[in-house]
GROMACS .gro file of C-alpha atoms in nm:
model
  242
    1MET     CA    1   1.422  -2.654  -3.121
    2ASN     CA    2   1.500  -2.726  -3.478
    3ASP     CA    3   1.576  -2.545  -3.824
    4ALA     CA    4   1.204  -2.444  -3.851
    5CYS     CA    5   1.224  -2.244  -3.532
    6GLY     CA    6   1.228  -1.858  -3.542
    7LEU     CA    7   1.104  -1.545  -3.378
    8THR     CA    8   0.752  -1.443  -3.402
    9ASP     CA    9   0.562  -1.120  -3.380
   10ASP     CA   10   0.544  -1.158  -3.001
   11THR     CA   11   0.915  -1.123  -2.982
   12VAL     CA   12   0.941  -0.843  -3.236
   13MET     CA   13   0.666  -0.629  -3.050
   14THR     CA   14   0.795  -0.712  -2.710
   15LEU     CA   15   1.131  -0.573  -2.801
   16ALA     CA   16   0.932  -0.266  -2.951
   17VAL     CA   17   0.777  -0.191  -2.606
   18ALA     CA   18   1.107  -0.244  -2.441
   19ASP     CA   19   1.271   0.000  -2.673
   20ALA     CA   20   0.991   0.259  -2.630
   21ILE     CA   21   1.030   0.232  -2.259
   22LEU     CA   22   1.418   0.308  -2.285
   23ASN     CA   23   1.360   0.589  -2.531
   24CYS     CA   24   1.129   0.770  -2.266
   25HIS     CA   25   1.413   0.812  -2.022
   26GLY     CA   26   1.188   0.797  -1.735
   27HIS     CA   27   0.945   1.054  -1.891
   28MET     CA   28   0.657   0.801  -1.918
   29LYS     CA   29   0.413   1.064  -2.065
   30LYS     CA   30   0.601   0.989  -2.383
   31LEU     CA   31   0.521   0.626  -2.386
   32PRO     CA   32   0.227   0.618  -2.613
   33ASP     CA   33   0.408   0.824  -2.889
   34GLU     CA   34   0.721   0.632  -2.840
   35THR     CA   35   0.542   0.301  -2.846
   36ILE     CA   36   0.380   0.386  -3.175
   37ALA     CA   37   0.713   0.476  -3.322
   38CYS     CA   38   0.904   0.168  -3.191
   39MET     CA   39   0.617  -0.072  -3.316
   40GLN     CA   40   0.630   0.076  -3.653
   41LYS     CA   41   1.001   0.084  -3.670
   42LEU     CA   42   1.050  -0.272  -3.571
   43GLY     CA   43   0.747  -0.393  -3.758
   44ARG     CA   44   0.867  -0.255  -4.090
   45ARG     CA   45   1.220  -0.382  -4.025
   46TYR     CA   46   1.081  -0.745  -3.966
   47PRO     CA   47   0.770  -0.754  -4.188
   48ASP     CA   48   0.750  -1.129  -4.199
   49ALA     CA   49   0.703  -1.209  -3.824
   50GLY     CA   50   0.347  -1.315  -3.850
   51TYR     CA   51   0.129  -1.006  -3.759
   52GLY     CA   52  -0.243  -0.999  -3.787
   53GLY     CA   53  -0.402  -0.821  -4.068
   54SER     CA   54  -0.518  -0.516  -3.890
   55PHE     CA   55  -0.191  -0.475  -3.702
   56PHE     CA   56   0.010  -0.512  -4.033
   57GLY     CA   57  -0.193  -0.217  -4.182
   58TRP     CA   58  -0.134  -0.018  -3.885
   59ILE     CA   59   0.244  -0.078  -3.896
   60TYR     CA   60   0.256   0.102  -4.234
   61ALA     CA   61  -0.006   0.368  -4.165
   62PRO     CA   62   0.124   0.727  -4.220
   63ALA     CA   63  -0.114   0.843  -3.918
   64PRO     CA   64  -0.160   0.525  -3.713
   65VAL     CA   65  -0.472   0.528  -3.483
   66PRO     CA   66  -0.617   0.267  -3.249
   67TYR     CA   67  -0.871   0.014  -3.402
   68ASN     CA   68  -1.072  -0.104  -3.101
   69SER     CA   69  -0.896  -0.445  -3.090
   70TRP     CA   70  -0.967  -0.678  -2.813
   71GLY     CA   71  -0.704  -0.917  -2.948
   72ASN     CA   72  -0.410  -1.074  -2.751
   73GLY     CA   73  -0.149  -0.863  -2.908
   74SER     CA   74  -0.166  -0.612  -2.657
   75ALA     CA   75  -0.077  -0.864  -2.382
   76MET     CA   76   0.191  -1.052  -2.553
   77ARG     CA   77   0.394  -0.747  -2.592
   78VAL     CA   78   0.348  -0.589  -2.246
   79SER     CA   79   0.594  -0.768  -2.026
   80PRO     CA   80   0.860  -0.504  -2.018
   81CYS     CA   81   0.612  -0.291  -1.828
   82GLY     CA   82   0.599  -0.535  -1.537
   83TRP     CA   83   0.974  -0.506  -1.522
   84ALA     CA   84   1.014  -0.117  -1.577
   85ALA     CA   85   0.754  -0.037  -1.306
   86ASP     CA   86   0.856   0.045  -0.966
   87THR     CA   87   0.495  -0.002  -0.821
   88LEU     CA   88   0.195  -0.223  -0.918
   89ASP     CA   89   0.006   0.086  -1.011
   90ARG     CA   90   0.289   0.206  -1.233
   91ALA     CA   91   0.282  -0.142  -1.418
   92LEU     CA   92  -0.083  -0.103  -1.475
   93LYS     CA   93  -0.050   0.245  -1.614
   94LEU     CA   94   0.242   0.157  -1.849
   95ALA     CA   95   0.046  -0.159  -1.962
   96GLU     CA   96  -0.257   0.075  -2.067
   97CYS     CA   97  -0.042   0.312  -2.234
   98THR     CA   98   0.132   0.044  -2.473
   99ALA     CA   99  -0.203  -0.136  -2.506
  100LYS     CA  100  -0.421   0.168  -2.624
  101VAL     CA  101  -0.220   0.282  -2.912
  102THR     CA  102  -0.382  -0.022  -3.092
  103HIS     CA  103  -0.602  -0.213  -2.858
  104ASN     CA  104  -0.823   0.055  -2.704
  105HIS     CA  105  -1.116  -0.190  -2.650
  106PRO     CA  106  -1.159  -0.232  -2.290
  107GLU     CA  107  -1.084  -0.625  -2.326
  108GLY     CA  108  -0.768  -0.538  -2.491
  109ILE     CA  109  -0.675  -0.304  -2.214
  110ARG     CA  110  -0.770  -0.536  -1.943
  111GLY     CA  111  -0.560  -0.834  -2.101
  112ALA     CA  112  -0.225  -0.606  -2.102
  113LYS     CA  113  -0.297  -0.490  -1.750
  114ALA     CA  114  -0.352  -0.826  -1.604
  115THR     CA  115  -0.048  -0.972  -1.779
  116ALA     CA  116   0.190  -0.670  -1.668
  117ALA     CA  117   0.025  -0.699  -1.307
  118ALA     CA  118   0.126  -1.069  -1.305
  119VAL     CA  119   0.488  -1.005  -1.431
  120TYR     CA  120   0.525  -0.715  -1.168
  121LEU     CA  121   0.404  -0.925  -0.883
  122ALA     CA  122   0.602  -1.242  -0.970
  123ARG     CA  123   0.936  -1.043  -1.006
  124THR     CA  124   0.857  -0.858  -0.662
  125GLY     CA  125   0.846  -1.187  -0.479
  126LYS     CA  126   0.466  -1.252  -0.447
  127SER     CA  127   0.374  -1.617  -0.431
  128ILE     CA  128   0.166  -1.809  -0.676
  129ASP     CA  129  -0.133  -1.803  -0.445
  130GLU     CA  130  -0.090  -1.423  -0.393
  131ILE     CA  131  -0.072  -1.376  -0.793
  132ARG     CA  132  -0.382  -1.587  -0.846
  133ARG     CA  133  -0.578  -1.407  -0.583
  134TYR     CA  134  -0.486  -1.065  -0.725
  135ILE     CA  135  -0.602  -1.185  -1.063
  136ASN     CA  136  -0.922  -1.340  -0.966
  137GLU     CA  137  -1.012  -1.023  -0.758
  138ASN     CA  138  -0.913  -0.763  -1.028
  139PHE     CA  139  -0.921  -0.915  -1.370
  140TYR     CA  140  -1.038  -1.285  -1.458
  141ARG     CA  141  -1.202  -1.559  -1.253
  142LEU     CA  142  -0.953  -1.846  -1.298
  143ASP     CA  143  -1.210  -2.121  -1.225
  144PHE     CA  144  -1.073  -2.378  -1.435
  145THR     CA  145  -0.754  -2.601  -1.471
  146ILE     CA  146  -0.571  -2.653  -1.792
  147ASP     CA  147  -0.643  -3.018  -1.767
  148GLU     CA  148  -1.014  -2.936  -1.778
  149ILE     CA  149  -0.994  -2.709  -2.079
  150ARG     CA  150  -0.726  -2.872  -2.298
  151ASP     CA  151  -0.940  -3.120  -2.495
  152ASP     CA  152  -1.190  -2.864  -2.574
  153TYR     CA  153  -1.001  -2.536  -2.626
  154GLU     CA  154  -1.013  -2.374  -2.951
  155PHE     CA  155  -0.802  -2.128  -3.133
  156ASP     CA  156  -0.897  -1.784  -2.980
  157VAL     CA  157  -0.699  -1.468  -3.030
  158SER     CA  158  -0.909  -1.266  -2.806
  159CYS     CA  159  -0.756  -1.132  -2.463
  160GLN     CA  160  -1.055  -1.264  -2.271
  161GLY     CA  161  -1.020  -1.605  -2.453
  162SER     CA  162  -0.646  -1.654  -2.416
  163VAL     CA  163  -0.502  -1.440  -2.142
  164PRO     CA  164  -0.673  -1.621  -1.845
  165GLN     CA  165  -0.544  -1.955  -2.005
  166ALA     CA  166  -0.207  -1.821  -2.029
  167ILE     CA  167  -0.199  -1.677  -1.674
  168GLU     CA  168  -0.336  -2.011  -1.549
  169ALA     CA  169  -0.059  -2.199  -1.720
  170PHE     CA  170   0.190  -2.009  -1.510
  171LEU     CA  171  -0.005  -2.056  -1.205
  172GLU     CA  172  -0.022  -2.439  -1.236
  173SER     CA  173   0.375  -2.457  -1.326
  174VAL     CA  174   0.676  -2.577  -1.122
  175SER     CA  175   0.938  -2.433  -1.319
  176PHE     CA  176   1.009  -2.195  -1.614
  177GLU     CA  177   1.010  -2.491  -1.868
  178ASP     CA  178   0.708  -2.655  -1.706
  179ALA     CA  179   0.514  -2.329  -1.743
  180ILE     CA  180   0.602  -2.305  -2.135
  181ARG     CA  181   0.525  -2.671  -2.192
  182THR     CA  182   0.187  -2.627  -2.020
  183ALA     CA  183   0.113  -2.329  -2.207
  184VAL     CA  184   0.183  -2.500  -2.544
  185SER     CA  185  -0.016  -2.806  -2.441
  186VAL     CA  186  -0.327  -2.570  -2.423
  187GLY     CA  187  -0.333  -2.534  -2.807
  188GLY     CA  188  -0.501  -2.258  -2.972
  189ASP     CA  189  -0.294  -1.952  -3.026
  190SER     CA  190   0.017  -2.140  -2.887
  191ASP     CA  191   0.289  -1.894  -2.960
  192THR     CA  192   0.102  -1.599  -2.793
  193ILE     CA  193  -0.018  -1.797  -2.502
  194ALA     CA  194   0.323  -1.915  -2.436
  195ALA     CA  195   0.451  -1.571  -2.476
  196ILE     CA  196   0.224  -1.430  -2.209
  197THR     CA  197   0.294  -1.737  -1.980
  198GLY     CA  198   0.685  -1.712  -2.043
  199GLY     CA  199   0.682  -1.340  -1.957
  200ILE     CA  200   0.547  -1.414  -1.609
  201ALA     CA  201   0.739  -1.744  -1.551
  202GLU     CA  202   1.061  -1.554  -1.623
  203ALA     CA  203   0.986  -1.296  -1.362
  204TYR     CA  204   0.909  -1.576  -1.110
  205TYR     CA  205   1.173  -1.840  -1.187
  206GLY     CA  206   1.424  -1.685  -1.412
  207ILE     CA  207   1.520  -1.866  -1.729
  208PRO     CA  208   1.749  -2.157  -1.719
  209ASP     CA  209   2.076  -2.058  -1.887
  210SER     CA  210   2.081  -2.336  -2.150
  211ILE     CA  211   1.710  -2.223  -2.264
  212ARG     CA  212   1.803  -1.860  -2.253
  213GLU     CA  213   2.141  -1.911  -2.449
  214LEU     CA  214   1.964  -2.119  -2.731
  215ALA     CA  215   1.656  -1.870  -2.754
  216LEU     CA  216   1.899  -1.574  -2.803
  217THR     CA  217   2.063  -1.731  -3.096
  218TYR     CA  218   1.722  -1.645  -3.292
  219LEU     CA  219   1.787  -1.260  -3.225
  220ASP     CA  220   1.996  -1.057  -3.456
  221GLU     CA  221   2.230  -0.802  -3.334
  222PHE     CA  222   1.985  -0.517  -3.354
  223GLN     CA  223   1.726  -0.700  -3.141
  224LEU     CA  224   1.999  -0.808  -2.886
  225ASP     CA  225   2.106  -0.455  -2.841
  226ILE     CA  226   1.757  -0.355  -2.733
  227LEU     CA  227   1.743  -0.654  -2.497
  228ASP     CA  228   2.082  -0.587  -2.350
  229SER     CA  229   2.013  -0.213  -2.297
  230PHE     CA  230   1.669  -0.293  -2.128
  231GLU     CA  231   1.813  -0.551  -1.904
  232ALA     CA  232   2.112  -0.311  -1.810
  233VAL     CA  233   1.893  -0.013  -1.744
  234PHE     CA  234   1.635  -0.203  -1.511
  235GLY     CA  235   1.885  -0.435  -1.345
  236ILE     CA  236   1.672  -0.740  -1.434
  237GLU     CA  237   1.769  -1.011  -1.197
  238PRO     CA  238   1.468  -1.238  -1.159
  239GLY     CA  239   1.442  -1.480  -0.866
  240LYS     CA  240   1.565  -1.830  -0.928
  241ARG     CA  241   1.292  -2.049  -0.797
  242ASP     CA  242   1.339  -2.346  -1.023
   0.00000   0.00000   0.00000
């Protein structure tokens, strides 16, 4: 990392989803409304985080409505759903709730659900092979390797064109850092691909202290308060498989 590093919209909106889940206090029927409120609140607080044009307009809309997006924004912010859920079905339902307030296109919802499912399965002790099998059978055919696609992969912000690649980057990894490096190596929409990969990798491996401590220096007190509250409420203790 260097002085040019900073947080992106992926970080801000992941924290917004975490904040929304906290604000529901277990009453998840409130989640869509809370997601809207928290994403607008944090989006307006951090307006220069790098949002897409349609989403930036949504942040400031007086009466925000879904805009049928199939973009990967629904997947990059969904990892808190995989942590907050006590069952796989619950993880899928929470993911759909947080996705459809903006990304109500079927592909936008599918990308969010696939990612949340992978996070949930990773944190509950499922193996790489089990996670791969579930994603293959329920969401995407992962019939490629990162080495096979790297040279020809192009920038793609769609869920269908980036979520499978992000999940595959995790599935080929041997550690948290390896997962992030593999995700970045894909190219394309690297920050979002790495955000999706990293959310799953954290649940599976945990984050090495040195990486976590440095990453947290990029968050301000307001952001850290959300993160600390979420981790305290949901007792986040990912398995250490590095």
